[in-house]
Each structure stands twice: as structure tokens, then as C-alpha cells.
Tab-separated table of C-alpha atoms in Angstrom:
chain	number	residue	atom	x	y	z
A	19	UNK	CA	0.000	0.000	0.000
A	20	UNK	CA	1.195	3.517	-0.807
A	21	UNK	CA	2.499	4.902	2.492
A	22	UNK	CA	0.591	8.181	2.158
A	23	UNK	CA	-2.629	6.225	1.716
A	24	UNK	CA	-1.780	3.996	4.669
A	25	UNK	CA	-1.075	7.068	6.816
A	26	UNK	CA	-4.352	8.743	5.812
A	27	UNK	CA	-6.353	5.515	6.139
A	28	UNK	CA	-4.993	4.636	9.591
A	29	UNK	CA	-5.420	8.219	10.802
A	30	UNK	CA	-9.012	8.137	9.570
A	31	UNK	CA	-9.788	4.815	11.259
A	32	UNK	CA	-8.279	5.935	14.552
A	33	UNK	CA	-10.071	9.290	14.347
A	34	UNK	CA	-13.451	7.703	13.586
A	35	UNK	CA	-13.023	5.320	16.507
A	36	UNK	CA	-12.076	8.077	18.943
A	37	UNK	CA	-13.314	11.488	17.896
A	38	UNK	CA	-16.986	10.977	18.741
A	39	UNK	CA	-16.266	9.979	22.346
A	40	UNK	CA	-13.607	12.665	22.732
A	41	UNK	CA	-16.017	15.324	21.504
A	42	UNK	CA	-18.827	14.087	23.750
A	43	UNK	CA	-16.437	14.072	26.701
A	44	UNK	CA	-15.367	17.597	25.783
A	45	UNK	CA	-18.963	18.804	25.539
A	46	UNK	CA	-19.662	17.329	28.977
A	47	UNK	CA	-17.487	20.102	30.403
A	48	UNK	CA	-20.616	22.124	31.264
A	49	UNK	CA	-21.758	19.191	33.430
A	50	UNK	CA	-18.413	18.782	35.162
A	51	UNK	CA	-17.945	22.492	35.790
A	52	UNK	CA	-21.548	22.882	36.991
A	53	UNK	CA	-21.592	19.903	39.380
A	54	UNK	CA	-17.996	19.969	40.644
A	55	UNK	CA	-16.421	22.894	42.452
A	56	UNK	CA	-13.136	24.308	41.158
A	57	UNK	CA	-11.429	22.664	44.146
A	58	UNK	CA	-12.921	19.217	43.374
A	59	UNK	CA	-12.053	19.458	39.695
A	60	UNK	CA	-8.536	20.541	40.574
A	61	UNK	CA	-8.180	17.611	42.998
A	62	UNK	CA	-9.340	15.114	40.331
A	63	UNK	CA	-6.909	16.527	37.767
A	64	UNK	CA	-4.138	16.380	40.363
A	65	UNK	CA	-4.828	12.706	41.239
A	66	UNK	CA	-4.922	11.594	37.590
A	67	UNK	CA	-1.696	13.509	36.868
A	68	UNK	CA	0.072	11.799	39.788
A	69	UNK	CA	-1.125	8.385	38.600
A	70	UNK	CA	-0.086	9.089	35.012
A	71	UNK	CA	3.409	9.942	36.240
A	72	UNK	CA	3.824	6.420	37.649
A	73	UNK	CA	2.688	4.440	34.576
A	74	UNK	CA	5.955	4.620	32.539
A	75	UNK	CA	7.956	3.250	35.485
A	76	UNK	CA	5.563	0.359	36.037
A	77	UNK	CA	5.338	-0.652	32.365
A	78	UNK	CA	8.935	0.266	31.421
A	79	UNK	CA	7.031	1.592	28.370
A	80	UNK	CA	6.780	-1.902	26.921
A	81	UNK	CA	3.756	-0.675	24.960
A	82	UNK	CA	6.110	1.501	22.867
A	83	UNK	CA	8.577	-1.345	22.485
A	84	UNK	CA	6.046	-4.046	21.621
A	85	UNK	CA	4.503	-1.850	18.921
A	86	UNK	CA	7.822	-0.951	17.258
A	87	UNK	CA	9.184	-4.515	17.358
A	88	UNK	CA	5.968	-6.090	16.063
A	89	UNK	CA	6.154	-3.899	12.943
A	90	UNK	CA	9.376	-5.713	11.930
A	91	UNK	CA	8.007	-9.235	12.597
A	92	UNK	CA	8.039	-11.695	9.687
A	93	UNK	CA	6.559	-14.819	11.305
A	94	UNK	CA	3.961	-15.752	13.928
A	95	UNK	CA	6.734	-17.187	16.115
A	96	UNK	CA	8.480	-13.801	16.110
A	97	UNK	CA	5.244	-12.182	17.292
A	98	UNK	CA	4.852	-14.695	20.106
A	99	UNK	CA	8.413	-14.115	21.266
A	100	UNK	CA	7.952	-10.337	21.394
A	101	UNK	CA	4.521	-10.414	23.070
A	102	UNK	CA	5.496	-13.105	25.601
A	103	UNK	CA	8.703	-11.299	26.519
A	104	UNK	CA	6.942	-7.936	26.873
A	105	UNK	CA	4.168	-9.424	29.037
A	106	UNK	CA	6.760	-11.015	31.315
A	107	UNK	CA	8.553	-7.679	31.806
A	108	UNK	CA	5.304	-5.829	32.495
A	109	UNK	CA	4.088	-8.515	34.932
A	110	UNK	CA	7.270	-8.069	36.984
A	111	UNK	CA	6.861	-4.281	36.948
A	112	UNK	CA	3.204	-4.448	38.045
A	113	UNK	CA	4.013	-6.839	40.878
A	114	UNK	CA	6.869	-4.687	42.214
A	115	UNK	CA	4.754	-1.552	41.994
A	116	UNK	CA	1.858	-3.104	43.904
A	117	UNK	CA	4.122	-4.452	46.654
A	118	UNK	CA	5.962	-1.146	47.074
A	119	UNK	CA	3.258	1.352	46.111
A	120	UNK	CA	0.587	0.504	48.685
A	121	UNK	CA	2.735	0.960	51.837
A	122	UNK	CA	4.377	4.105	50.422
A	123	UNK	CA	1.048	5.772	49.601
A	124	UNK	CA	-0.472	4.705	52.898
A	125	UNK	CA	2.575	6.049	54.719
A	126	UNK	CA	2.075	9.399	53.000
A	127	UNK	CA	-1.611	9.275	54.032
A	128	UNK	CA	-2.678	9.472	50.393
A	129	UNK	CA	-6.493	9.801	50.341
A	130	UNK	CA	-7.173	7.696	47.254
A	131	UNK	CA	-4.564	4.925	47.448
A	132	UNK	CA	-6.826	2.107	46.203
A	133	UNK	CA	-8.139	4.118	43.246
A	134	UNK	CA	-4.639	5.287	42.303
A	135	UNK	CA	-3.074	1.791	42.414
A	136	UNK	CA	-5.878	0.145	40.423
A	137	UNK	CA	-6.015	3.047	37.936
A	138	UNK	CA	-2.269	2.772	37.270
A	139	UNK	CA	-2.322	-1.024	36.815
A	140	UNK	CA	-5.307	-0.861	34.464
A	141	UNK	CA	-3.648	1.977	32.559
A	142	UNK	CA	-0.635	-0.256	31.970
A	143	UNK	CA	-2.803	-3.174	30.809
A	144	UNK	CA	-4.878	-1.019	28.451
A	145	UNK	CA	-1.713	0.534	27.014
A	146	UNK	CA	-0.286	-2.909	26.278
A	147	UNK	CA	-3.519	-4.093	24.639
A	148	UNK	CA	-3.655	-0.979	22.458
A	149	UNK	CA	-0.032	-1.398	21.362
A	150	UNK	CA	-0.544	-5.088	20.611
A	151	UNK	CA	-3.568	-4.388	18.398
A	152	UNK	CA	-1.670	-1.746	16.427
A	153	UNK	CA	1.467	-3.868	16.205
A	154	UNK	CA	-0.350	-6.851	14.660
A	155	UNK	CA	-2.008	-4.551	12.133
A	156	UNK	CA	-5.491	-4.454	13.704
A	157	UNK	CA	-5.923	-0.682	13.569
A	158	UNK	CA	-9.688	-1.160	13.293
A	159	UNK	CA	-9.839	-3.061	16.604
A	160	UNK	CA	-7.460	-0.543	18.188
A	161	UNK	CA	-9.873	2.241	17.215
A	162	UNK	CA	-12.867	0.260	18.513
A	163	UNK	CA	-11.021	-0.442	21.782
A	164	UNK	CA	-10.552	3.266	22.415
A	165	UNK	CA	-14.079	4.104	21.242
A	166	UNK	CA	-15.549	1.620	23.702
A	167	UNK	CA	-13.303	2.816	26.520
A	168	UNK	CA	-14.190	6.467	25.950
A	169	UNK	CA	-17.915	5.785	25.564
A	170	UNK	CA	-18.141	3.716	28.719
A	171	UNK	CA	-16.223	6.267	30.758
A	172	UNK	CA	-18.560	9.041	29.590
A	173	UNK	CA	-21.668	7.023	30.471
A	174	UNK	CA	-20.320	6.074	33.895
A	175	UNK	CA	-19.277	9.672	34.586
A	176	UNK	CA	-22.781	10.927	33.848
A	177	UNK	CA	-24.357	8.194	36.030
A	178	UNK	CA	-21.995	8.641	38.978
A	179	UNK	CA	-21.789	12.451	38.903
A	180	UNK	CA	-25.160	13.686	37.617
A	181	UNK	CA	-27.428	10.856	38.823
A	182	UNK	CA	-25.806	9.387	41.941
A	183	UNK	CA	-24.102	12.667	42.960
A	184	UNK	CA	-20.825	10.934	43.914
A	185	UNK	CA	-18.683	13.910	42.918
A	186	UNK	CA	-14.913	13.380	42.876
A	187	UNK	CA	-15.185	9.744	43.970
A	188	UNK	CA	-17.620	9.131	41.086
A	189	UNK	CA	-15.160	10.440	38.481
A	190	UNK	CA	-12.405	8.199	39.823
A	191	UNK	CA	-14.704	5.179	39.976
A	192	UNK	CA	-15.837	5.779	36.374
A	193	UNK	CA	-12.225	5.799	35.143
A	194	UNK	CA	-11.373	2.561	36.950
A	195	UNK	CA	-14.504	0.613	35.957
A	196	UNK	CA	-14.337	1.681	32.292
A	197	UNK	CA	-10.760	0.429	31.925
A	198	UNK	CA	-11.454	-2.820	33.791
A	199	UNK	CA	-14.521	-3.717	31.705
A	200	UNK	CA	-12.996	-2.864	28.305
A	201	UNK	CA	-9.667	-4.575	29.098
A	202	UNK	CA	-11.524	-7.749	30.071
A	203	UNK	CA	-13.628	-7.670	26.888
A	204	UNK	CA	-10.582	-7.349	24.616
A	205	UNK	CA	-8.479	-9.947	26.427
A	206	UNK	CA	-11.297	-12.395	25.710
A	207	UNK	CA	-11.988	-11.056	22.199
A	208	UNK	CA	-8.433	-11.400	20.853
A	209	UNK	CA	-7.730	-14.483	23.013
A	210	UNK	CA	-4.596	-12.932	24.422
A	211	UNK	CA	-3.418	-16.222	25.901
A	212	UNK	CA	-2.766	-17.539	22.359
A	213	UNK	CA	-0.025	-14.927	21.931
A	214	UNK	CA	1.701	-15.827	25.201
A	215	UNK	CA	4.011	-18.778	25.767
A	216	UNK	CA	6.528	-18.859	28.599
A	217	UNK	CA	8.854	-20.907	26.368
A	218	UNK	CA	9.007	-18.007	23.899
A	219	UNK	CA	10.430	-15.585	26.478
A	220	UNK	CA	14.002	-14.667	25.521
A	221	UNK	CA	16.354	-12.821	27.852
A	222	UNK	CA	18.350	-11.373	24.934
A	223	UNK	CA	15.159	-10.051	23.347
A	224	UNK	CA	14.061	-8.635	26.714
A	225	UNK	CA	17.335	-6.707	26.937
A	226	UNK	CA	16.927	-5.401	23.388
A	227	UNK	CA	13.348	-4.262	24.028
A	228	UNK	CA	14.310	-2.578	27.311
A	229	UNK	CA	17.255	-0.812	25.617
A	230	UNK	CA	14.714	0.598	23.113
A	231	UNK	CA	12.032	1.579	25.620
A	232	UNK	CA	14.109	2.648	28.622
A	233	UNK	CA	15.260	6.018	27.159
A	234	UNK	CA	11.606	6.744	26.406
A	235	UNK	CA	10.797	6.661	30.132
A	236	UNK	CA	12.496	10.003	30.909
A	237	UNK	CA	10.848	11.328	27.736
A	238	UNK	CA	7.370	10.282	28.877
A	239	UNK	CA	7.973	11.209	32.490
A	240	UNK	CA	9.408	14.599	31.568
A	241	UNK	CA	6.319	15.464	29.519
A	242	UNK	CA	4.268	14.437	32.540
A	243	UNK	CA	6.485	16.533	34.827
A	244	UNK	CA	6.018	19.520	32.537
A	245	UNK	CA	2.256	19.168	33.064
A	246	UNK	CA	2.362	17.849	36.630
A	247	UNK	CA	4.789	20.421	38.058
A	248	UNK	CA	2.357	23.153	37.032
A	249	UNK	CA	-0.410	21.497	39.059
A	250	UNK	CA	1.811	20.765	42.059
A	251	UNK	CA	3.156	24.324	42.261
A	252	UNK	CA	-0.284	25.854	41.739
A	253	UNK	CA	-1.846	23.511	44.315
A	254	UNK	CA	0.772	24.260	46.974
A	255	UNK	CA	1.486	27.944	46.311
A	256	UNK	CA	-1.905	29.295	45.206
A	257	UNK	CA	-4.520	26.618	45.989
A	258	UNK	CA	-6.836	24.031	44.480
A	259	UNK	CA	-9.073	26.682	42.875
A	260	UNK	CA	-6.158	27.869	40.736
A	261	UNK	CA	-5.456	24.241	39.821
A	262	UNK	CA	-9.098	23.830	38.795
A	263	UNK	CA	-9.012	26.925	36.572
A	264	UNK	CA	-5.768	25.778	34.989
A	265	UNK	CA	-7.211	22.295	34.386
A	266	UNK	CA	-10.203	23.808	32.561
A	267	UNK	CA	-7.999	26.065	30.435
A	268	UNK	CA	-5.933	22.994	29.491
A	269	UNK	CA	-9.030	21.151	28.211
A	270	UNK	CA	-8.892	23.040	24.905
A	271	UNK	CA	-5.196	22.406	24.151
A	272	UNK	CA	-5.829	18.791	25.199
A	273	UNK	CA	-8.573	18.580	22.570
A	274	UNK	CA	-6.091	19.699	19.930
A	275	UNK	CA	-3.525	17.272	21.301
A	276	UNK	CA	-6.087	14.476	21.124
A	277	UNK	CA	-6.849	15.173	17.457
A	278	UNK	CA	-3.116	15.276	16.718
A	279	UNK	CA	-2.794	11.967	18.566
A	280	UNK	CA	-4.913	10.275	15.868
A	281	UNK	CA	-2.286	11.276	13.312
A	282	UNK	CA	0.671	10.538	15.597
A	283	UNK	CA	-0.411	6.936	16.189
A	284	UNK	CA	-0.335	6.373	12.420
A	285	UNK	CA	2.775	8.484	11.861
A	286	UNK	CA	4.946	6.287	14.117
A	287	UNK	CA	4.014	3.286	12.001
A	288	UNK	CA	4.373	4.982	8.589
A	289	UNK	CA	7.691	6.651	9.466
A	290	UNK	CA	9.085	3.197	10.321
A	291	UNK	CA	7.658	1.421	7.267
A	292	UNK	CA	9.004	3.973	4.770
A	293	UNK	CA	12.492	3.853	6.310
A	294	UNK	CA	15.217	3.217	3.748
A	295	UNK	CA	12.906	3.589	0.750
A	296	UNK	CA	13.725	5.735	-2.264
A	297	UNK	CA	10.893	8.178	-1.529
A	298	UNK	CA	11.726	8.517	2.173
A	299	UNK	CA	12.964	12.137	2.096
A	300	UNK	CA	10.140	13.336	-0.136
A	301	UNK	CA	7.547	11.572	2.039
A	302	UNK	CA	8.887	13.048	5.302
A	303	UNK	CA	9.037	16.579	3.870
A	304	UNK	CA	5.573	16.574	2.319
A	305	UNK	CA	3.982	15.314	5.549
A	306	UNK	CA	6.001	17.855	7.545
A	307	UNK	CA	4.855	20.842	5.476
A	308	UNK	CA	1.185	19.877	5.449
A	309	UNK	CA	1.227	19.075	9.169
A	310	UNK	CA	2.755	22.393	10.257
A	311	UNK	CA	0.309	24.400	8.149
A	312	UNK	CA	-2.701	22.426	9.355
A	313	UNK	CA	-1.798	22.474	13.052
A	314	UNK	CA	-0.967	26.186	13.101
A	315	UNK	CA	-4.239	27.066	11.379
A	316	UNK	CA	-6.035	24.985	14.041
A	317	UNK	CA	-4.228	26.890	16.812
A	318	UNK	CA	-5.128	30.289	15.358
A	319	UNK	CA	-8.714	29.204	14.725
A	320	UNK	CA	-9.151	27.954	18.293
A	321	UNK	CA	-7.688	31.170	19.742
A	322	UNK	CA	-9.948	33.341	17.573
A	323	UNK	CA	-13.161	31.407	18.331
A	324	UNK	CA	-12.341	30.756	21.998
A	325	UNK	CA	-14.324	33.704	23.448
A	326	UNK	CA	-17.465	32.370	21.723
A	327	UNK	CA	-16.890	28.695	22.566
A	328	UNK	CA	-15.890	29.370	26.171
A	329	UNK	CA	-19.096	31.253	26.950
A	330	UNK	CA	-21.173	28.392	25.560
A	331	UNK	CA	-19.366	25.452	27.187
A	332	UNK	CA	-17.906	26.697	30.442
A	333	UNK	CA	-19.646	27.801	33.607
A	334	UNK	CA	-19.154	31.532	34.288
A	335	UNK	CA	-17.292	30.732	37.529
A	336	UNK	CA	-14.465	29.358	35.388
A	337	UNK	CA	-14.378	32.153	32.791
A	338	UNK	CA	-11.053	33.630	33.926
A	339	UNK	CA	-9.431	30.379	32.715
A	340	UNK	CA	-9.844	31.613	29.114
A	341	UNK	CA	-6.855	33.961	29.342
A	342	UNK	CA	-4.361	31.104	29.651
A	343	UNK	CA	-5.693	29.147	26.661
A	344	UNK	CA	-3.729	30.913	23.821
A	345	UNK	CA	-0.418	30.354	25.611
A	346	UNK	CA	-1.217	26.672	26.194
A	347	UNK	CA	-2.393	26.200	22.590
A	348	UNK	CA	0.953	27.488	21.294
A	349	UNK	CA	2.744	25.228	23.778
A	350	UNK	CA	0.736	22.269	22.471
A	351	UNK	CA	1.595	23.159	18.869
A	352	UNK	CA	5.328	22.977	19.608
A	353	UNK	CA	4.832	19.725	21.521
A	354	UNK	CA	2.983	18.218	18.556
A	355	UNK	CA	5.676	19.159	16.048
A	356	UNK	CA	8.269	17.782	18.479
A	357	UNK	CA	6.249	14.558	18.373
A	358	UNK	CA	6.597	14.496	14.598
A	359	UNK	CA	10.375	14.639	14.988
A	360	UNK	CA	10.063	11.954	17.647
A	361	UNK	CA	8.375	9.661	15.116
A	362	UNK	CA	11.492	9.905	12.950
A	363	UNK	CA	13.771	9.139	15.901
A	364	UNK	CA	11.739	6.063	16.874
A	365	UNK	CA	11.719	4.883	13.245
A	366	UNK	CA	15.530	4.806	13.447
A	367	UNK	CA	15.273	3.282	16.955
A	368	UNK	CA	17.260	6.236	18.310
A	369	UNK	CA	15.256	6.770	21.490
A	370	UNK	CA	18.035	8.269	23.613
A	371	UNK	CA	17.528	11.759	22.218
A	372	UNK	CA	13.842	11.562	23.144
A	373	UNK	CA	14.684	11.347	26.826
A	374	UNK	CA	17.487	13.894	26.976
A	375	UNK	CA	15.505	16.665	25.279
A	376	UNK	CA	12.458	16.377	27.496
A	377	UNK	CA	14.474	16.037	30.719
A	378	UNK	CA	16.092	19.407	29.973
A	379	UNK	CA	12.656	20.847	29.142
A	380	UNK	CA	11.190	19.550	32.423
A	381	UNK	CA	13.978	21.259	34.385
A	382	UNK	CA	13.384	24.508	32.493
A	383	UNK	CA	9.647	24.262	33.099
A	384	UNK	CA	10.118	23.758	36.832
A	385	UNK	CA	12.638	26.597	37.117
A	386	UNK	CA	10.506	29.115	35.202
A	387	UNK	CA	7.470	28.074	37.245
A	388	UNK	CA	9.186	28.615	40.596
A	389	UNK	CA	10.731	31.939	39.548
A	390	UNK	CA	7.540	33.443	38.090
A	391	UNK	CA	4.701	31.934	40.168
A	392	UNK	CA	4.706	34.650	42.854
A	393	UNK	CA	4.524	37.540	40.394
A	394	UNK	CA	2.435	36.049	37.554
A	395	UNK	CA	0.285	33.426	39.295
A	396	UNK	CA	-1.423	30.998	36.907
A	397	UNK	CA	0.221	32.713	33.931
A	398	UNK	CA	3.563	31.367	35.203
A	399	UNK	CA	2.355	27.778	34.730
A	400	UNK	CA	1.218	28.467	31.161
A	401	UNK	CA	4.349	30.393	30.184
A	402	UNK	CA	6.702	27.793	31.694
A	403	UNK	CA	4.946	25.084	29.642
A	404	UNK	CA	5.347	27.140	26.466
A	405	UNK	CA	9.049	27.770	27.132
A	406	UNK	CA	9.682	24.080	27.890
A	407	UNK	CA	7.855	22.815	24.786
A	408	UNK	CA	9.554	25.367	22.550
A	409	UNK	CA	12.938	24.213	23.886
A	410	UNK	CA	12.181	20.591	22.938
A	411	UNK	CA	10.954	21.726	19.520
A	412	UNK	CA	14.145	23.656	18.719
A	413	UNK	CA	16.522	20.984	20.022
A	414	UNK	CA	14.827	18.104	18.209
A	415	UNK	CA	14.585	20.177	15.021
A	416	UNK	CA	18.356	20.507	15.071
A	417	UNK	CA	19.013	16.856	15.937
A	418	UNK	CA	16.624	15.407	13.362
A	419	UNK	CA	19.004	16.736	10.696
A	420	UNK	CA	21.210	13.732	11.460
A	421	UNK	CA	18.691	11.524	9.654
A	422	UNK	CA	16.677	13.723	7.310
A	423	UNK	CA	16.926	17.223	5.844
A	424	UNK	CA	13.552	18.831	6.491
A	425	UNK	CA	12.837	21.902	4.385
A	426	UNK	CA	11.383	25.080	5.871
A	427	UNK	CA	9.222	27.626	4.025
A	428	UNK	CA	10.545	30.716	5.808
A	429	UNK	CA	8.295	33.154	3.952
A	430	UNK	CA	5.289	31.178	5.124
A	431	UNK	CA	6.625	31.017	8.686
A	432	UNK	CA	7.135	34.813	8.935
A	433	UNK	CA	3.637	35.554	7.596
A	434	UNK	CA	2.204	32.974	10.011
A	435	UNK	CA	3.988	34.626	12.944
A	436	UNK	CA	2.557	38.062	12.016
A	437	UNK	CA	-0.972	36.629	11.731
A	438	UNK	CA	-0.504	34.839	15.064
A	439	UNK	CA	0.473	38.072	16.870
A	440	UNK	CA	-2.517	39.855	15.321
A	441	UNK	CA	-5.028	37.190	16.387
A	442	UNK	CA	-3.630	37.037	19.940
A	443	UNK	CA	-3.932	40.827	20.287
A	444	UNK	CA	-7.530	40.697	19.014
A	445	UNK	CA	-8.228	37.866	21.482
A	446	UNK	CA	-7.042	39.774	24.555
A	447	UNK	CA	-8.983	42.899	23.533
A	448	UNK	CA	-12.134	40.792	24.179
A	449	UNK	CA	-14.544	43.133	22.363
A	450	UNK	CA	-17.240	41.928	19.950
A	451	UNK	CA	-15.512	43.625	17.012
A	452	UNK	CA	-12.086	42.152	17.811
A	453	UNK	CA	-13.581	38.658	18.190
A	454	UNK	CA	-15.345	38.854	14.809
A	455	UNK	CA	-12.244	40.207	13.041
A	456	UNK	CA	-10.082	37.501	14.646
A	457	UNK	CA	-12.453	34.760	13.478
A	458	UNK	CA	-12.479	36.098	9.901
A	459	UNK	CA	-8.669	36.386	9.789
A	460	UNK	CA	-8.200	32.857	11.147
A	461	UNK	CA	-10.609	31.371	8.571
A	462	UNK	CA	-8.885	33.183	5.687
A	463	UNK	CA	-5.480	32.044	6.939
A	464	UNK	CA	-6.622	28.420	7.211
A	465	UNK	CA	-8.052	28.426	3.662
A	466	UNK	CA	-4.876	29.934	2.168
A	467	UNK	CA	-2.215	27.772	3.873
A	468	UNK	CA	-4.232	24.563	3.431
A	469	UNK	CA	-5.311	25.371	-0.136
A	470	UNK	CA	-3.473	22.427	-1.735
A	471	UNK	CA	-4.982	19.941	0.701
A	472	UNK	CA	-8.480	21.366	0.261
A	473	UNK	CA	-8.127	21.292	-3.536
A	474	UNK	CA	-6.908	17.683	-3.414
A	475	UNK	CA	-9.907	16.643	-1.294
A	476	UNK	CA	-12.353	18.441	-3.599
A	477	UNK	CA	-10.838	16.865	-6.721
A	478	UNK	CA	-10.982	13.397	-5.148
A	479	UNK	CA	-14.605	13.947	-4.127
A	480	UNK	CA	-15.506	15.105	-7.629
A	481	UNK	CA	-13.845	12.073	-9.221
A	482	UNK	CA	-15.696	9.718	-6.875
A	483	UNK	CA	-19.041	11.375	-7.634
A	484	UNK	CA	-18.470	10.946	-11.383
A	485	UNK	CA	-17.822	7.216	-10.892
């Protein structure tokens, strides 16, 4: 299959399987912000962030390793060896974490120890199942897995929060039950036990897979630290209400990040499959140009329309959170492009650079946060995230030149920067006229920079209609 078609097809399948539930979850924000106080919402976000921080250590990121190694498999025996070895490593990690995690959390008088432990273990299991489905080429089942998980979590959230009035405990319970039910369904559906054989476990393969995944741990953890340190500093230096406002403002960048994630899941596979081919450089560059134009137009569009969307979706008690959204959207843009570079590094199995860049960024984020939090408050958290993500973007852009020469359209970049400054100014003016002008400018910009893509889609649609 042509790699561009594979990339588009897989992105489409993943998007179809996920976007509906993600959008519904996003549009449930009015429910969450109406029923939960800013303090409760901040506490929930804080708990999930802490749990997410632990997952890479427990799994040793075997989900990343199992996916990348399965792509290169030629026989069913090879697949069994990789899956069996990965499961063995993860089983050891989960056991150690459970034995050590419970007494540590209890000793720290952590309020939600049981929820946190179970949430982390189920997160690891679901991550492994997702990676396995993608690695064996079942992108359709991978998409359905995530669709089912998202749908069930939404339903349970509504039941526990709106109907049973369980508040924070209800949100945590919904997350745990959704993962448990869907993981059980898919273990039975794909008959996971058929892929596992203790005799297929190889120590040499285990070492090779750990060598690949281990440098990705600081990468994953550092991204988490970049997000988590903001919450920790806000929680301890300003309070849970500030954390709640920041969590709401991050919902919009997270939506963009989620949409990008559909592409990124496919990109990691396509970047590996095209490796060494004659059209490799041309393929990387064409995807790079289209991606940057598309993502930046999304950022500008979201900033311009944010005053309208925010008033519709978010309770008025949270409205001050809107002012941090543009900064976080730009931070997310740089993180997404850094992810594109990361796809190239993982294709070459050079994962060391992934960890080193994000560790430096995490340190920068923490330092900027601590220095600026007293004077700028919540703005310090947003700005520190932007600075950290931009640092990763620049460093990886330089390092990716070792493998591929990516071309830059500097004229386009300068014009885009000018338009970006204009739209941000119009956003912070917050008048009806400035909002309307910003929306018009963002739409025009999106149509111009994505003209070739739009024309291609229209031509394809016309050809199909004629058939």
C-alpha cells in the first residue's frame, strides 16, 4: 500500500473510533464544571496527573517497544516471542509496583490509594492491549477499543456524577470501571493467551526491548512533569481553585492534542515502514509541510473562536481560565511538532535523544514556574509550559538533521507569525468587534495555507461522484 494512503487511512480509522467519544467528553465540560467545584475538579486533575506519572515506570514503556518490534516481525513465532517477553517484563513491573506502592502511599496518608493503584495497573494493561492491536495490524480493533473505553467512561461519569451525585469519587470510579470492563472484553476477544508462551520468552530479546524503551521513560515522564509540576506548584502555592481553573484552560489544548494523537499513532508506524525507501525524504518533507500548516491554522482558529466557545461550554465561575488558553495552545503546537520529529527518531530506533531533550525541558519548566509563580500566578504555569515545549521543539529540530533534511518555508513562517500576533492581540482585547475580526482572519489564513490539501480533497470527491 502507498504509504501516504496507509497514513491517511490509519489516521481516519483511529479518528473515527475516537473522535466521537472525545467530543462528547469535551462537551460534557458544562456538566463537570456545573456539578464539581473548582477545588474538586482541581483535585481530580491532580490525582490523575500523579497516577499518570507512575505508569511509565511500572510498564517500562513496553507498549512503545512491543509496537515498534511487532512492525518488523516476519513470522507468527516472532510475534509470540515479542509479546510473551513484553508481558513477562510488564508482569514483573506491576508486581513490584503493587508491593511497594501501597505501603508508600499509605505512609504518605494518600487519600485515594486504592483508586490510584488500580487506575495505574489498568492503565498499563490497556496501554499494552492498544499497542498489541496496532502492532499486529489491527488498527480497526485498536480504534474500537478506544471508542468503547471512551464511551463507557462518559456514560459512567454521567451516572456517577449527575445521577448518583458521587462527585470526585464518582469520576475516579468511572475511570477505573471503564478500563477494567474494556480490558476484560478485549483480552477475551483477541484471546490474548494464544499470543503468550513462557517458552518463547528470551532474555536477549528482553534486553533489546528494554534498551529501546528505557530512554523513552524520561521522555514520557518529563512530559508528565512539565504538566504535573504546574499542578503541584499551583496547588501548593496558590490553591486548588487555581489548579481547577488551569485544568479547565488545558481542556482546549488537550482537545487539539487528542486530534493530533490520531495522526501521531499512524505516523509512528508509517515513518518506520518507509524507512530506507527511495521516496523517504520526499515523504517526510511533504507530511512535515502539510502538518505544520494544518496544526498552526487549528491553533489560530481555536484562539480566535475561543471567546465564543468558552461562553457556551464553560460555567461563568471558570471564565477567567480563558486567558491562559492561547499560551497553552501554542505550547501544544510545539509539543505536537516535536512529536513528529520523535516519530522519525523512533523509526531509526534512536530513542536516547527523546529522553534527553524532554528532561532538559522539564527542568526549564520547573525553574521558570518557581521563579515566576509569585509575580504572575497561573500565567507562570502556562508560560513555563510554552518555554519548555519550545525548547524541545528547537533541540529536536536541530538533531533530526542527522537523519533527514527537512525543508522550511521561511516566507510562510514569517507571515504565520505576524498573523498569530494579530489574532492574539484581538483575542485579549475581548470586544465583539475584535472577536469577529479575529475569526475572519483565522478562517482566511486556514483556507490559504491549506489550499493544496483542500483542492486535493475536492478533486478526489468530484472524481468519486463521477464514478
